[in-house]
Amino acid sequence: MKKNNPHAEGPDGLACIARLPLSSATLNHLATLMRDHPKKIGSPWRALPPGKIAGIVLAVLRCDQRPGDPAGGNGLYRTAVTRWVREVVGLLVARVPSLDRALKKIARNGGGIVLLDGSLIRTRRRIGGENRKNYSGKRKCHGLPVIALTDGKGRLLWVSAVRPGRTSETTACRHDKPTAHLRAVGLGAVARRWASSAWTTVARSPTRR
């Protein structure tokens, strides 16, 4: 005996909704960058307004959504969302101040010390030979380590370039040499010992006369 069960409703028109913990100022700032950038490169047309593009890009970056998910929910191609994400990342990187510029600003404002710490940005597992070098044996996960500098109140000043996940924080500091930049402008730094939870002074500012 055959059962004539009704077909389940298809996924047509299904949209993926993401809740983003960010301020309207962040969204407006990113929308402004996306509004001016197409005019500069001679490609003013976009499938969506800058505000909606900024929301989609932030959903991909903050919620780790696959580009195909918001693309399908908004009737777009996955390649368009991927291209927008790359454009936004490039625009934000271009506005990041250099390490020397950020430290000189702290020194001009009378600051004497900064905080130095490392963090691992988790990523998806990659296939092939790229998988091994992005695995962190310390954190037992895949990711990309970065070194960050903040002022005494914890406000972010500078973030280093990402490195393979197997790179330790100490090795990353040796490549970026933040202590040498600190000594050049007469600032000190307090950093956490990555082998323990203790904090120690890694660079001391010279005595000012």
Short mmCIF file of C-alpha atoms in Angstrom, two decimals:
data_model
loop_
_atom_site.label_atom_id
_atom_site.label_comp_id
_atom_site.label_asym_id
_atom_site.label_seq_id
_atom_site.Cartn_x
_atom_site.Cartn_y
_atom_site.Cartn_z
CA MET A 1 0.00 0.00 0.00
CA LYS A 2 1.41 3.35 -1.04
CA LYS A 3 1.24 6.41 1.19
CA ASN A 4 0.39 9.66 -0.53
CA ASN A 5 1.87 12.03 1.99
CA PRO A 6 1.90 15.73 1.04
CA HIS A 7 5.24 17.21 0.06
CA ALA A 8 6.98 19.35 2.62
CA GLU A 9 7.18 23.04 1.96
CA GLY A 10 10.34 23.95 0.05
CA PRO A 11 13.05 26.37 1.23
CA ASP A 12 12.17 28.99 -1.41
CA GLY A 13 12.25 32.47 0.05
CA LEU A 14 13.97 31.41 3.28
CA ALA A 15 16.16 34.19 4.63
CA CYS A 16 18.86 33.96 7.27
CA ILE A 17 18.63 36.63 9.97
CA ALA A 18 21.61 37.63 12.10
CA ARG A 19 21.64 39.82 15.18
CA LEU A 20 24.67 42.08 15.25
CA PRO A 21 25.90 43.54 18.57
CA LEU A 22 27.13 46.85 17.17
CA SER A 23 26.24 50.53 17.30
CA SER A 24 24.54 52.55 14.59
CA ALA A 25 27.70 54.67 14.39
CA THR A 26 29.67 51.62 13.23
CA LEU A 27 27.09 50.81 10.57
CA ASN A 28 26.92 54.40 9.36
CA HIS A 29 30.71 54.70 9.24
CA LEU A 30 31.02 51.57 7.13
CA ALA A 31 28.14 52.65 4.88
CA THR A 32 29.92 55.96 4.24
CA LEU A 33 33.07 54.14 3.19
CA MET A 34 31.07 51.91 0.86
CA ARG A 35 29.28 54.94 -0.59
CA ASP A 36 32.47 56.79 -1.51
CA HIS A 37 34.61 53.84 -2.63
CA PRO A 38 32.69 52.87 -5.83
CA LYS A 39 32.90 56.44 -7.09
CA LYS A 40 36.67 56.52 -6.60
CA ILE A 41 37.25 53.31 -8.56
CA GLY A 42 34.81 54.27 -11.32
CA SER A 43 32.24 51.60 -10.53
CA PRO A 44 29.29 53.47 -8.97
CA TRP A 45 26.67 50.74 -9.45
CA ARG A 46 25.91 48.24 -6.70
CA ALA A 47 23.05 45.78 -6.37
CA LEU A 48 22.06 47.14 -2.93
CA PRO A 49 22.31 50.50 -1.12
CA PRO A 50 25.47 51.09 0.95
CA GLY A 51 23.62 50.66 4.25
CA LYS A 52 22.38 47.17 3.36
CA ILE A 53 25.78 46.21 1.98
CA ALA A 54 27.39 47.28 5.26
CA GLY A 55 24.93 45.15 7.22
CA ILE A 56 25.61 42.07 5.09
CA VAL A 57 29.38 42.51 5.33
CA LEU A 58 29.25 42.93 9.11
CA ALA A 59 27.10 39.80 9.39
CA VAL A 60 29.79 37.85 7.55
CA LEU A 61 32.65 39.32 9.59
CA ARG A 62 31.04 39.39 13.04
CA CYS A 63 28.80 36.29 12.93
CA ASP A 64 31.10 34.17 10.72
CA GLN A 65 28.30 33.56 8.24
CA ARG A 66 29.10 31.97 4.92
CA PRO A 67 28.79 34.54 2.10
CA GLY A 68 26.29 32.29 0.35
CA ASP A 69 23.78 32.54 3.23
CA PRO A 70 23.12 36.32 3.13
CA ALA A 71 23.50 36.22 -0.65
CA GLY A 72 20.67 33.72 -1.02
CA GLY A 73 18.46 35.58 1.45
CA ASN A 74 18.84 38.84 -0.50
CA GLY A 75 18.72 37.47 -4.04
CA LEU A 76 22.43 38.04 -4.70
CA TYR A 77 25.31 36.03 -6.03
CA ARG A 78 27.80 34.63 -3.53
CA THR A 79 30.67 36.20 -5.49
CA ALA A 80 29.14 39.67 -4.99
CA VAL A 81 29.07 39.28 -1.20
CA THR A 82 32.63 37.92 -1.21
CA ARG A 83 33.78 40.91 -3.26
CA TRP A 84 32.08 43.35 -0.86
CA VAL A 85 33.75 41.73 2.12
CA ARG A 86 37.17 42.04 0.51
CA GLU A 87 36.51 45.67 -0.40
CA VAL A 88 35.47 46.54 3.16
CA VAL A 89 38.49 44.79 4.68
CA GLY A 90 40.77 46.72 2.33
CA LEU A 91 39.09 50.02 3.19
CA LEU A 92 39.42 49.42 6.92
CA VAL A 93 43.05 48.33 6.65
CA ALA A 94 43.90 51.51 4.75
CA ARG A 95 42.57 53.62 7.62
CA VAL A 96 44.50 51.83 10.37
CA PRO A 97 47.33 54.00 11.75
CA SER A 98 50.85 52.64 11.75
CA LEU A 99 52.47 51.52 14.99
CA ASP A 100 54.87 54.47 15.15
CA ARG A 101 52.05 56.95 14.51
CA ALA A 102 49.88 55.47 17.25
CA LEU A 103 52.73 55.47 19.80
CA LYS A 104 53.76 59.02 18.98
CA LYS A 105 50.19 60.15 19.58
CA ILE A 106 50.23 58.54 23.04
CA ALA A 107 53.56 60.18 23.86
CA ARG A 108 52.29 63.62 22.76
CA ASN A 109 49.25 63.26 24.99
CA GLY A 110 51.43 62.61 28.03
CA GLY A 111 51.02 58.84 28.21
CA GLY A 112 53.81 56.77 29.66
CA ILE A 113 52.77 53.14 29.32
CA VAL A 114 50.73 50.83 27.05
CA LEU A 115 49.39 47.29 27.39
CA LEU A 116 50.70 44.51 25.15
CA ASP A 117 48.88 41.21 24.70
CA GLY A 118 48.23 38.49 22.14
CA SER A 119 45.03 36.80 21.00
CA LEU A 120 44.02 33.97 18.68
CA ILE A 121 41.27 34.63 16.13
CA ARG A 122 39.54 31.32 15.53
CA THR A 123 38.99 30.20 11.94
CA ARG A 124 37.48 27.23 10.18
CA ARG A 125 39.57 24.18 9.54
CA ARG A 126 41.20 24.24 6.11
CA ILE A 127 41.93 21.24 3.94
CA GLY A 128 45.25 20.16 2.51
CA GLY A 129 48.62 21.51 3.51
CA GLU A 130 47.15 24.81 4.76
CA ASN A 131 45.45 22.97 7.63
CA ARG A 132 48.54 22.04 9.63
CA LYS A 133 50.18 25.45 9.92
CA ASN A 134 46.97 27.15 11.11
CA TYR A 135 46.44 24.74 14.01
CA SER A 136 47.40 26.10 17.44
CA GLY A 137 48.74 23.38 19.68
CA LYS A 138 48.36 25.65 22.72
CA ARG A 139 44.67 26.49 22.15
CA LYS A 140 43.81 23.17 20.47
CA CYS A 141 41.97 24.84 17.61
CA HIS A 142 42.53 26.51 14.24
CA GLY A 143 43.14 30.23 14.17
CA LEU A 144 45.37 33.19 13.40
CA PRO A 145 47.33 34.91 16.22
CA VAL A 146 47.62 38.70 16.48
CA ILE A 147 49.46 41.06 18.83
CA ALA A 148 47.53 44.09 20.10
CA LEU A 149 48.54 47.31 21.85
CA THR A 150 46.12 49.35 23.97
CA ASP A 151 46.48 52.45 26.07
CA GLY A 152 46.19 52.46 29.84
CA LYS A 153 42.37 52.53 29.63
CA GLY A 154 42.20 49.54 27.30
CA ARG A 155 41.44 51.45 24.09
CA LEU A 156 42.87 49.70 21.04
CA LEU A 157 45.85 51.43 19.43
CA TRP A 158 47.36 48.91 17.02
CA VAL A 159 46.91 45.32 15.87
CA SER A 160 49.63 43.35 14.12
CA ALA A 161 49.21 41.36 10.94
CA VAL A 162 47.91 37.82 11.36
CA ARG A 163 50.30 34.88 11.29
CA PRO A 164 49.84 31.10 11.01
CA GLY A 165 48.10 29.55 14.00
CA ARG A 166 51.13 27.55 15.03
CA THR A 167 53.05 30.80 15.67
CA SER A 168 53.41 31.62 19.36
CA GLU A 169 52.86 35.12 20.76
CA THR A 170 56.54 35.39 21.63
CA THR A 171 57.59 34.58 18.06
CA ALA A 172 55.08 37.07 16.67
CA CYS A 173 56.54 39.80 18.91
CA ARG A 174 60.02 39.00 17.69
CA HIS A 175 58.91 39.58 14.10
CA ASP A 176 56.95 42.81 14.76
CA LYS A 177 59.46 44.17 17.33
CA PRO A 178 56.95 46.35 19.25
CA THR A 179 59.39 46.91 22.14
CA ALA A 180 61.88 48.59 19.81
CA HIS A 181 59.18 51.00 18.62
CA LEU A 182 58.22 51.69 22.24
CA ARG A 183 61.76 52.57 23.26
CA ALA A 184 62.11 54.86 20.23
CA VAL A 185 59.34 57.13 21.52
CA GLY A 186 60.12 56.72 25.23
CA LEU A 187 57.13 54.60 26.25
CA GLY A 188 56.92 51.54 28.47
CA ALA A 189 54.71 48.48 28.10
CA VAL A 190 53.11 45.98 30.42
CA ALA A 191 52.56 42.52 28.92
CA ARG A 192 51.24 39.23 30.21
CA ARG A 193 53.61 36.31 30.31
CA TRP A 194 52.03 33.90 27.87
CA ALA A 195 53.36 30.88 29.77
CA SER A 196 51.43 32.05 32.86
CA SER A 197 48.85 34.60 33.93
CA ALA A 198 51.38 37.01 35.42
CA TRP A 199 51.99 40.47 34.02
CA THR A 200 55.44 41.96 33.66
CA THR A 201 57.06 45.07 32.27
CA VAL A 202 58.72 44.32 28.94
CA ALA A 203 59.91 47.80 28.06
CA ARG A 204 60.72 50.71 30.32
CA SER A 205 60.65 54.32 29.25
CA PRO A 206 63.89 56.21 29.84
CA THR A 207 64.07 58.77 32.64
CA ARG A 208 62.77 62.08 31.43
CA ARG A 209 64.47 65.26 32.52
#
